[in-house]
Short mmCIF file of C-alpha atoms and ligand atoms in Angstrom, two decimals:
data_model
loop_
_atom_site.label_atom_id
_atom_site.label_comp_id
_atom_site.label_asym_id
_atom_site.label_seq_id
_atom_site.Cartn_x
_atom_site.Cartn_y
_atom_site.Cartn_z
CA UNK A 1 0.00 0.00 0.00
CA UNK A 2 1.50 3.69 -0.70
CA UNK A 3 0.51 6.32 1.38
CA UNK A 4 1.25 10.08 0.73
CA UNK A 5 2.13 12.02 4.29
CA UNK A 6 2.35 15.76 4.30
CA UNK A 7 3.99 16.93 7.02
CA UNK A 8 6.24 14.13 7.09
CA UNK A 9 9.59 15.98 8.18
CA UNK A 10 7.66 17.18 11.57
CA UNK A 11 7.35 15.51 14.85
CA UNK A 12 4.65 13.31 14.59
CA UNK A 13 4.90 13.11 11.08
CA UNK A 14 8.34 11.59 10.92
CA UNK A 15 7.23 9.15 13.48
CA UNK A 16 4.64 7.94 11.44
CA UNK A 17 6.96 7.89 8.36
CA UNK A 18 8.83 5.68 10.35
CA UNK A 19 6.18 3.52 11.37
CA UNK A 20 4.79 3.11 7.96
CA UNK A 21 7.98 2.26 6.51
CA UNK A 22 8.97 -0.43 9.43
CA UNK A 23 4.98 -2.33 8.33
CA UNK A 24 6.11 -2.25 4.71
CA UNK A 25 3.99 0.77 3.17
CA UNK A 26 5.80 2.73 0.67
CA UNK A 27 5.74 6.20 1.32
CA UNK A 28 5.92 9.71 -0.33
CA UNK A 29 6.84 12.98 1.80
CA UNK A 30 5.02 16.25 0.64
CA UNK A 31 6.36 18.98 3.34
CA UNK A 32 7.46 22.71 2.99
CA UNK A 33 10.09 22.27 5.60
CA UNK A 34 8.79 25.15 7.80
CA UNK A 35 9.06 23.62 10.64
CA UNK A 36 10.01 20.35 9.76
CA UNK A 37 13.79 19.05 9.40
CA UNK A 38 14.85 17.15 5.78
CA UNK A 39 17.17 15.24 8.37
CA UNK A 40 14.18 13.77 10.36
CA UNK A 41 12.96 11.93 6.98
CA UNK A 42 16.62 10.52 6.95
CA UNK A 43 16.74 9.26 10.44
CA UNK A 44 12.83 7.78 9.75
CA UNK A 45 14.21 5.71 6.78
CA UNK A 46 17.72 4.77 7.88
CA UNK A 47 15.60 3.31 11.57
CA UNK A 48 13.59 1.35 8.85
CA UNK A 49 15.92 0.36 6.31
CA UNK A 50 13.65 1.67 3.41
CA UNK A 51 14.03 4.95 1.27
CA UNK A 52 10.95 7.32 1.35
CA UNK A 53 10.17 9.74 -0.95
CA UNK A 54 10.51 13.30 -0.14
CA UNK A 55 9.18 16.35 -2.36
CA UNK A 56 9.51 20.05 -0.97
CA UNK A 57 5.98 21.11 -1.40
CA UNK A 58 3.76 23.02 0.29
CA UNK A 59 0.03 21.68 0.62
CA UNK A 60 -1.64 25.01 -0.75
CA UNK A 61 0.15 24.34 -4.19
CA UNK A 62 -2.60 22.23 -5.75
CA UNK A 63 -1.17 21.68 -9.53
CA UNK A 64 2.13 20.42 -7.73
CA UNK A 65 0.42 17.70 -5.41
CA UNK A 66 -1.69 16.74 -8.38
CA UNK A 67 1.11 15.63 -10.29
CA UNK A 68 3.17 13.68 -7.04
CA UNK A 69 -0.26 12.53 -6.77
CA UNK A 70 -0.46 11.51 -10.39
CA UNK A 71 3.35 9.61 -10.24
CA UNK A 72 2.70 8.27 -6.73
CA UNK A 73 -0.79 7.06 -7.13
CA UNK A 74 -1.49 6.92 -3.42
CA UNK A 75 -4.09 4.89 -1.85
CA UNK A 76 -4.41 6.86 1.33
CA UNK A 77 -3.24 10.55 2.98
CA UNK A 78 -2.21 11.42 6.18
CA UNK A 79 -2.65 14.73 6.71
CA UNK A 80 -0.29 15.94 9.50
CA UNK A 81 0.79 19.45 7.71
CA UNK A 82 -0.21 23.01 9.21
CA UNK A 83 0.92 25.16 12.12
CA UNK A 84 0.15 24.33 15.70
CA UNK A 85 0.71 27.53 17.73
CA UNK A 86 -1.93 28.68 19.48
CA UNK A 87 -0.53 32.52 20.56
CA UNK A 88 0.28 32.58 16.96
CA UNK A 89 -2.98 31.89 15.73
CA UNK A 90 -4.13 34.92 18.08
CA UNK A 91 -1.70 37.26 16.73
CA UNK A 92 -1.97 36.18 12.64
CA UNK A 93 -5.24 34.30 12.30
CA UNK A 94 -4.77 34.67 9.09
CA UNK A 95 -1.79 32.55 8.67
CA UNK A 96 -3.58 29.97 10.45
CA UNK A 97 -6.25 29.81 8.04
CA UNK A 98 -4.42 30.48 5.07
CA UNK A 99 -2.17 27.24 6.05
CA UNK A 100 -4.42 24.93 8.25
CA UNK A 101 -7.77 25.43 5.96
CA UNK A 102 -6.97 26.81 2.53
CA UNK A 103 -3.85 23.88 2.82
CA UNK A 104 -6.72 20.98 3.56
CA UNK A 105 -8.74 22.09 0.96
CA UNK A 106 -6.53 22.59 -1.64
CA UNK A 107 -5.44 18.52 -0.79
CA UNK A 108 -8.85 17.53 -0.78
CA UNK A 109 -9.47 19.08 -4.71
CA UNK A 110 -6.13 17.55 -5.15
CA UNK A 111 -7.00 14.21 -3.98
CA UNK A 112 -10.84 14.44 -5.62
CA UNK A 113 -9.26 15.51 -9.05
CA UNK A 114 -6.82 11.88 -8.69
CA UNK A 115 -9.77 10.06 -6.94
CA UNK A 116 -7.94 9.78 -4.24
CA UNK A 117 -10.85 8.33 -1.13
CA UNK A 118 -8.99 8.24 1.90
CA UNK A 119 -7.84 11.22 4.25
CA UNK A 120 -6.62 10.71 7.42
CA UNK A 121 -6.35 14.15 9.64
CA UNK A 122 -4.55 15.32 12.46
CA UNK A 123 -7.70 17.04 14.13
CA UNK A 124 -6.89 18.16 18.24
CA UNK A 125 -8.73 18.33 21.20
CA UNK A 126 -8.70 22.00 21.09
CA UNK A 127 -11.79 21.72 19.66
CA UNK A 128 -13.87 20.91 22.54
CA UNK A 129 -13.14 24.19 24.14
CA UNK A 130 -14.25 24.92 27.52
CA UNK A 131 -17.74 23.84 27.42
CA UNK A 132 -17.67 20.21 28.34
CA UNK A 133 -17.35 17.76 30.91
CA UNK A 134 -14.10 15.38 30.82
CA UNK A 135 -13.71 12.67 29.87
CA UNK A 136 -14.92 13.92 26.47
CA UNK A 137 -16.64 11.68 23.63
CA UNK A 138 -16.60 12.50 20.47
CA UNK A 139 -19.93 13.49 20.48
CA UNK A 140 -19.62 16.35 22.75
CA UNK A 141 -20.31 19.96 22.31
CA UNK A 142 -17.68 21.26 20.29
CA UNK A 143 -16.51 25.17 20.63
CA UNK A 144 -12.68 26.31 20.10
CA UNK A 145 -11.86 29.43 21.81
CA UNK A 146 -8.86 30.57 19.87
CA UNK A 147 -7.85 30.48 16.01
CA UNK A 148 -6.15 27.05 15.70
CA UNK A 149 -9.05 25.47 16.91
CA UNK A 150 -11.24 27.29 14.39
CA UNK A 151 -9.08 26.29 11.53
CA UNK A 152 -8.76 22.54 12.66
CA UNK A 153 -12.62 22.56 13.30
CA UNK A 154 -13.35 24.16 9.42
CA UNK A 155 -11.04 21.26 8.61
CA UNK A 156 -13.40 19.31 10.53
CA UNK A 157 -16.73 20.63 8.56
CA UNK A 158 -15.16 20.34 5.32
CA UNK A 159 -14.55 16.71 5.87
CA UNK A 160 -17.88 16.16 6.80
CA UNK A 161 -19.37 17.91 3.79
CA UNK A 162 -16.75 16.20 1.25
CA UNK A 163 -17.86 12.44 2.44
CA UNK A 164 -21.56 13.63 2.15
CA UNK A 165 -21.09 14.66 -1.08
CA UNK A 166 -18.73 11.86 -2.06
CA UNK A 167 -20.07 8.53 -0.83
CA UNK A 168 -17.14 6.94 -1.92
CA UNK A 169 -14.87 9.12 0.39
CA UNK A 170 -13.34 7.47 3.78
CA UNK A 171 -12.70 10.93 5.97
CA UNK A 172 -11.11 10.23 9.24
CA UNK A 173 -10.89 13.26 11.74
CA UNK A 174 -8.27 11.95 14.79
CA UNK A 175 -8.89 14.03 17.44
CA UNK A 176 -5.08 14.25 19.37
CA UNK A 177 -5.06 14.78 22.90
CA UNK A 178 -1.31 15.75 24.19
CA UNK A 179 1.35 14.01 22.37
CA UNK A 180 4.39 13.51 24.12
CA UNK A 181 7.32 10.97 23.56
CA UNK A 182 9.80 10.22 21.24
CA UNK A 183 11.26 6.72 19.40
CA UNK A 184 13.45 4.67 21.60
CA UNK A 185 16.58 4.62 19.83
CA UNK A 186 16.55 8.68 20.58
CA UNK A 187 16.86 9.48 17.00
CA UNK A 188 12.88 10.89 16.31
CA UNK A 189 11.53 13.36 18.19
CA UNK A 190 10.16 16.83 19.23
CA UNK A 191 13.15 19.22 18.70
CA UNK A 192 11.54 22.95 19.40
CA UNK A 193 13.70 25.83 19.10
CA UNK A 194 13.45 28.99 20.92
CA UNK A 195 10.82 28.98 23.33
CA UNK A 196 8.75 26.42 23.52
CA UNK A 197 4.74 26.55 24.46
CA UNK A 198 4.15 23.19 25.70
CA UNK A 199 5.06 21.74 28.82
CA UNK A 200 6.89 18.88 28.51
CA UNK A 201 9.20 20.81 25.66
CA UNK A 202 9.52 23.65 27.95
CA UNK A 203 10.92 21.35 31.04
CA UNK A 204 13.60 19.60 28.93
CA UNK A 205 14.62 23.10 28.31
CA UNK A 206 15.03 23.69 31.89
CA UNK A 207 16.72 20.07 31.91
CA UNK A 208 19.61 20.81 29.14
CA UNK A 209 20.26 24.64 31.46
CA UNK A 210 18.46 26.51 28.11
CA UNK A 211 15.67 27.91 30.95
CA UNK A 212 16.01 28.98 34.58
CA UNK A 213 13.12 27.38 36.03
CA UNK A 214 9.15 26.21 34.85
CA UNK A 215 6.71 28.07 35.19
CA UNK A 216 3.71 25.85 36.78
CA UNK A 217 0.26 27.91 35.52
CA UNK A 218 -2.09 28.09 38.10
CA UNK A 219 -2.24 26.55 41.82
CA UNK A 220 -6.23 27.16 42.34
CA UNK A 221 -7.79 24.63 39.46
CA UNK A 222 -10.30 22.35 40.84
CA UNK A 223 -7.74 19.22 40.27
CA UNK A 224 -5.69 16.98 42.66
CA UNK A 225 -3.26 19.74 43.16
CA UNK A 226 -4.60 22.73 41.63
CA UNK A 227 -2.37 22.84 38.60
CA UNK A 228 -3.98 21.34 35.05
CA UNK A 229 -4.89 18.00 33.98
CA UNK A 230 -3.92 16.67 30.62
CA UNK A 231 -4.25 13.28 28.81
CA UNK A 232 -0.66 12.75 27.54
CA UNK A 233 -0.05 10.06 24.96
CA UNK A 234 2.72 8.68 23.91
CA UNK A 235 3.38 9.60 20.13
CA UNK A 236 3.77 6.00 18.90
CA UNK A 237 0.68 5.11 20.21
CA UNK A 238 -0.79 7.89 18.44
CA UNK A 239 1.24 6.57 14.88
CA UNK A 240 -0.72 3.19 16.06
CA UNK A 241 -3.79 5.16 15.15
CA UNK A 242 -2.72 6.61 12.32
CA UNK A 243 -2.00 2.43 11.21
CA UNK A 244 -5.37 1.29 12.32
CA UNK A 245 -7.20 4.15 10.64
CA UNK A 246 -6.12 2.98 6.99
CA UNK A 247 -8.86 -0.38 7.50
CA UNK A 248 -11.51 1.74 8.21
CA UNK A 249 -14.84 1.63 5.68
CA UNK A 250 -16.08 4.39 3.74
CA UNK A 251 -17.64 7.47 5.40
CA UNK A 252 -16.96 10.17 8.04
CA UNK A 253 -15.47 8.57 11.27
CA UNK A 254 -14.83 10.84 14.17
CA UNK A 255 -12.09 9.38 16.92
CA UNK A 256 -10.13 10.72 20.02
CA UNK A 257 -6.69 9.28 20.80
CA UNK A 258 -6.23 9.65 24.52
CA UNK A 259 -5.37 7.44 27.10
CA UNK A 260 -8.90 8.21 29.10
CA UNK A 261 -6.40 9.17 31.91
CA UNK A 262 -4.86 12.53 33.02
CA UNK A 263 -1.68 13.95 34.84
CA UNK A 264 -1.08 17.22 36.31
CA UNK A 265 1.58 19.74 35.61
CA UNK A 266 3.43 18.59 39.01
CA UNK A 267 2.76 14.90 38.39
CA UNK A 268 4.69 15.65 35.05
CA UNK A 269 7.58 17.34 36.51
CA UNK A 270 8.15 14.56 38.99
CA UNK A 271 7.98 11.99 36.44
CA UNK A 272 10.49 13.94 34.64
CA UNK A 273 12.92 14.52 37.73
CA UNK A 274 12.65 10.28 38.22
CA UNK A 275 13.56 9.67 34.79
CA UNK A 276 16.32 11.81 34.66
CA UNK A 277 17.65 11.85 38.44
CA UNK A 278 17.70 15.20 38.18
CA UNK A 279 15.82 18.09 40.35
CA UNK A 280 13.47 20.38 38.11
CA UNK A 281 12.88 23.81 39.94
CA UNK A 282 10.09 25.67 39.24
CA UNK A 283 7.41 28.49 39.93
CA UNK A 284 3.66 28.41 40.63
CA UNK A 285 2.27 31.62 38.76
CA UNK A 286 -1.53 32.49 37.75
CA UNK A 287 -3.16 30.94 35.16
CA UNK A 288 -2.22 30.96 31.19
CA UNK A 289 -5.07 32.52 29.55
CA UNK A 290 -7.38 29.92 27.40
CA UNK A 291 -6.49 26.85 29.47
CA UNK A 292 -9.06 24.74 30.82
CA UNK A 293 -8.67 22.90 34.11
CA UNK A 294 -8.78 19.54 32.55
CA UNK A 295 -8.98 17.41 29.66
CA UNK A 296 -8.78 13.90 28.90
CA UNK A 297 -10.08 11.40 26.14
CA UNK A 298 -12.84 8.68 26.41
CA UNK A 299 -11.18 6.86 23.87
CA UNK A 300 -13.88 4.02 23.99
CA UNK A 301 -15.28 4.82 20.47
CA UNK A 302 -11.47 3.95 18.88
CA UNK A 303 -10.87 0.89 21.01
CA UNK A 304 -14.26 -0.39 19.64
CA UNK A 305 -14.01 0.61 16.06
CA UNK A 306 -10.57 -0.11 15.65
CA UNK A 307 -9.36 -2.43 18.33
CA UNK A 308 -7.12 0.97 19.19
CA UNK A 309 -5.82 1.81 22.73
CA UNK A 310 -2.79 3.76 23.51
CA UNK A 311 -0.14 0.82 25.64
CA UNK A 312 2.29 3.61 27.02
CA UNK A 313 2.26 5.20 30.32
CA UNK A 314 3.56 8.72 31.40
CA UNK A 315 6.93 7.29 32.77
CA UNK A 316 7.74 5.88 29.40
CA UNK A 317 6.59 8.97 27.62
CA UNK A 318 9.26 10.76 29.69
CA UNK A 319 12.27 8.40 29.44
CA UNK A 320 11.54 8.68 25.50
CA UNK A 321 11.46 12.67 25.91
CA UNK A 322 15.10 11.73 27.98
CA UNK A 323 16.63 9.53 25.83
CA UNK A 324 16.23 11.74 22.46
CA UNK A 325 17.28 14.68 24.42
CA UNK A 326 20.62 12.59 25.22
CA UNK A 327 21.03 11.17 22.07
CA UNK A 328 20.19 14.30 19.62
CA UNK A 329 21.37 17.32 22.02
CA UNK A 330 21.25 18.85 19.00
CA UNK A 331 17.83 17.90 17.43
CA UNK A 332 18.15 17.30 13.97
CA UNK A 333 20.90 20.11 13.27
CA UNK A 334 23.55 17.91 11.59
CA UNK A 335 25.78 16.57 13.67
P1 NAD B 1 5.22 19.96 13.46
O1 NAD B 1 5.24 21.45 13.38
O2 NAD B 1 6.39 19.27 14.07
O3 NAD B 1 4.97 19.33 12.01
C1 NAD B 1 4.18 19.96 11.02
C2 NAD B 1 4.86 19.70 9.68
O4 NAD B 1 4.05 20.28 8.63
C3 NAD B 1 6.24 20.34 9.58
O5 NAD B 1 7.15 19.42 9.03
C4 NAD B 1 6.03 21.54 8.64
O6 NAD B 1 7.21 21.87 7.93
C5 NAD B 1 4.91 21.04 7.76
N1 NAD B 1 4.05 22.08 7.19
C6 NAD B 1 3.43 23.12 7.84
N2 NAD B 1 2.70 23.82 6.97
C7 NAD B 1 2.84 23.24 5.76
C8 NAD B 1 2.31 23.52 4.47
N3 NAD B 1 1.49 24.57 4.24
N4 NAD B 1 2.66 22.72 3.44
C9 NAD B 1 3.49 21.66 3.64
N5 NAD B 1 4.01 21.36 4.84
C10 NAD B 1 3.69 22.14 5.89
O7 NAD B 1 3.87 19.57 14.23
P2 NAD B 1 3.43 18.17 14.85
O8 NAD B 1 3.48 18.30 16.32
O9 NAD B 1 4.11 17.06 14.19
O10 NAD B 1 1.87 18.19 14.47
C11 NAD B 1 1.39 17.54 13.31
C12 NAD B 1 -0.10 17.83 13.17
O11 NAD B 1 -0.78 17.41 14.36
C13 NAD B 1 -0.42 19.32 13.01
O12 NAD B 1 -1.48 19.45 12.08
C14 NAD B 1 -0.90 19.74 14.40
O13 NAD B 1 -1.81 20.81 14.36
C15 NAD B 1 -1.58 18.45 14.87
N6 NAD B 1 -1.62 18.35 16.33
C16 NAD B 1 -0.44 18.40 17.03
C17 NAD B 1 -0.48 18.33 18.42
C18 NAD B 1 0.81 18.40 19.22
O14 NAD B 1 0.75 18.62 20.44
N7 NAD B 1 1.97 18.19 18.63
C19 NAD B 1 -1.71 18.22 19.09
C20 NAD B 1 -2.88 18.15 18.34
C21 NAD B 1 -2.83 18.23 16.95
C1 UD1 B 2 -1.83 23.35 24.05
C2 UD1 B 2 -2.78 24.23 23.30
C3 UD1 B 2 -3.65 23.34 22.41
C4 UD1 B 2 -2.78 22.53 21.45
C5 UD1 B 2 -1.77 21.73 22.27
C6 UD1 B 2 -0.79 21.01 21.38
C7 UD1 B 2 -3.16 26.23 24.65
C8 UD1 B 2 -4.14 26.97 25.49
N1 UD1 B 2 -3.56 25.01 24.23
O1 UD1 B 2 -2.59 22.43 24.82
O2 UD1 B 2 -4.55 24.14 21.68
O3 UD1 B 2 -3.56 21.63 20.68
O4 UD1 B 2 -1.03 22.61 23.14
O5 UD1 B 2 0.06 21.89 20.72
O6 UD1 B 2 -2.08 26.70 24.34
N2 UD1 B 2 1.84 24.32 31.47
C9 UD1 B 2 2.59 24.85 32.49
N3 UD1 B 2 3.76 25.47 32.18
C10 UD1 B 2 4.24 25.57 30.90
C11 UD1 B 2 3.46 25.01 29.86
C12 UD1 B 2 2.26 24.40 30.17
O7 UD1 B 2 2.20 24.80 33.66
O8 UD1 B 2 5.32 26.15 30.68
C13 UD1 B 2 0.59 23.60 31.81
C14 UD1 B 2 -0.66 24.11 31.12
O9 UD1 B 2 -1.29 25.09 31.93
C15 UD1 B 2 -1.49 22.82 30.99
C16 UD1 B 2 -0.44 21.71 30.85
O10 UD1 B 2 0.77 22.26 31.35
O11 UD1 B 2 -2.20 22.60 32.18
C17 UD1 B 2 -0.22 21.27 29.40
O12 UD1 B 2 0.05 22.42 28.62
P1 UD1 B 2 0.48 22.31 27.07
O13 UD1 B 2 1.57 21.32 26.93
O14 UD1 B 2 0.74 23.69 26.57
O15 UD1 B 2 -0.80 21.66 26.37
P2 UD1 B 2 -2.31 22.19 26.33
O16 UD1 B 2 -2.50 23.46 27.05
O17 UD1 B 2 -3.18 21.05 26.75
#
């Protein structure tokens, strides 16, 4: 089976490029390299012992993914390209939408014009907003409250409308919950540079002496210790997804990948400090605007229709984080 990945040369991309190669599939790389490294396509084939495919493209060029689409010939897409910054969305929505929704629709035309009938998209659950109750199904109320939700949620309506229209169209929206992790030989993983939003990014900063100290937002949530509660998943159980999601039948399908279970910022940074033996200072200061207190998957819906369920716990998810910090101290800047 081939399978065309944009966004192959970024984190979770290049995981699943790796993945995909390691099962067999043969695989073709569309990615603009603007935040994604050429080198992390290397280290993805040379783990699997297979060449991929790589063409610098970016997904809003239609005519140019028509014709990779044309020599490739595809069977299925994984959709991973777009920008993930929330405080940038706020500050150049229109970047966000320009990239995240004009990008997924010009693949979609691209992939209608070479009937092309599977998509598989990297939707987030940033687009349950604050409304709900945790542990969310899919079915909940839905209701981003900043920019990059918006844009993955238009992504979300556009899919729905495409397999209405095309009947012959398998559109699966994966819903991620908060990927952390990284492969075990330390070679793949999430290399941010400058300052990085997310927590577990921003406290192997502190780690390799790049930051002073975390910053822990908020002591006064209604959690286990007053700071916030996230479903972290390891990133090759989210690739295991990806994997399962190419046997799925025709139609709209709708999934979260969590782990149905939640940590808090502090439970985090301890797991972090036991993996690396190392003492993690930090700050409790208020609140980062647009968090919620918690969220976390009911992933029920993807272990039934897929036989799905993420096998990794936090403490791995941190010794992988560990181990490609060790082994690429550089990320993917050639050594
Ligand atoms: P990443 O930034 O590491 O990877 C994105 C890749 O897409 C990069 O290689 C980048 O160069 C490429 N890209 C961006 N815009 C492009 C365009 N217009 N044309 C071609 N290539 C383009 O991000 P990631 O963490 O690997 O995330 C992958 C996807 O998963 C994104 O769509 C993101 O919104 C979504 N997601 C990520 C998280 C997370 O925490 N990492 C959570 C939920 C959803
Ligand atoms: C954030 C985004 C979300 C996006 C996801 C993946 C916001 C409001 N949400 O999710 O839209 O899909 O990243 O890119 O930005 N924390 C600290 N100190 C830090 C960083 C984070 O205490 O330096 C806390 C946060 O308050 C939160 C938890 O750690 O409780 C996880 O934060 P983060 O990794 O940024 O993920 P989300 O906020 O869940």
């Amino acid at each position: 089976m081939r399978i065309l990945v944009t966004g192959g040369a970024g984190f979770i991309g290049a995981l699943a490029v790796w993945r995909l190669l390691d099962l067999g599939y043969d695989v073709c790389v569309v990615d603009n390299l603007s935040s994604g490294h050429r080198s992390a396509l290397d280290r993805a084939s040379r783990l699997a012992g297979r060449p991929v495919e790589f063409h610098l493209c970016d997904v809003r060029q239609t005519s140019q993914l028509i014709s990779i689409m044309q020599s490739f010939r595809p069977e299925a897409v994984m959709h991973f390209a777009g920008l993930k910054s929330v405080a940038e969305s706020v500050a150049c929505p229109e970047l966000y939408y320009e990239n995240n929704v004009q990008g997924s629709l010009s693949l979609v035309q691209a992939m209608l014009q070479c009937q092309i009938d599977r998509l598989i998209f990297s939707s987030s659950a940033t687009v349950y907003g604050a409304n709900g109750v945790p542990p969310f199904g899919e079915d909940a109320e839905l209701g981003p409250v900043n920019p990059y939700g918006r844009s993955k949620w238009m992504v979300e309506l556009l899919m729905r409308d495409i397999c209405s229209a095309h009947p012959e169209f398998s559109g699966i929206i994966l819903r991620y919950f908060n990927p952390v992790g990284a492969h075990p030989s330390g070679l793949l993983g999430e290399w941010v540079q400058g300052s990085p939003n997310n927590l577990v990014p921003y406290v192997m900063g502190v780690l390799q002496g790049r930051f002073d100290r975390v910053r822990v937002f908020g002591s006064d949530y209604p959690t286990s210790d007053g700071s916030g509660v996230r479903d972290y998943i390891h990133v090759l159980d989210l690739v295991e997804g990806h994997v399962a999601a190419l046997n799925l039948p025709k139609g709209l399908s709708v999934f979260n990948l969590g782990t149905g279970r939640g940590y808090s910022v502090h439970e985090v940074i301890q797991a972090m400090q036991s993996v690396s033996g190392r003492i993690i200072p930090f700050d409790v200061v208020d609140r980062r605007p647009g968090d919620v207190a918690v969220s976390i998957a009911d992933p029920c819906r993807a272990h039934q229709a897929m036989a799905w369920k993420a096998e990794r716990g936090l403490i791995e998810m941190c010794q992988d984080v560990w181990n490609f910090a060790q082994c690429s101290p550089k990320g993917y800047e050639l050594e």
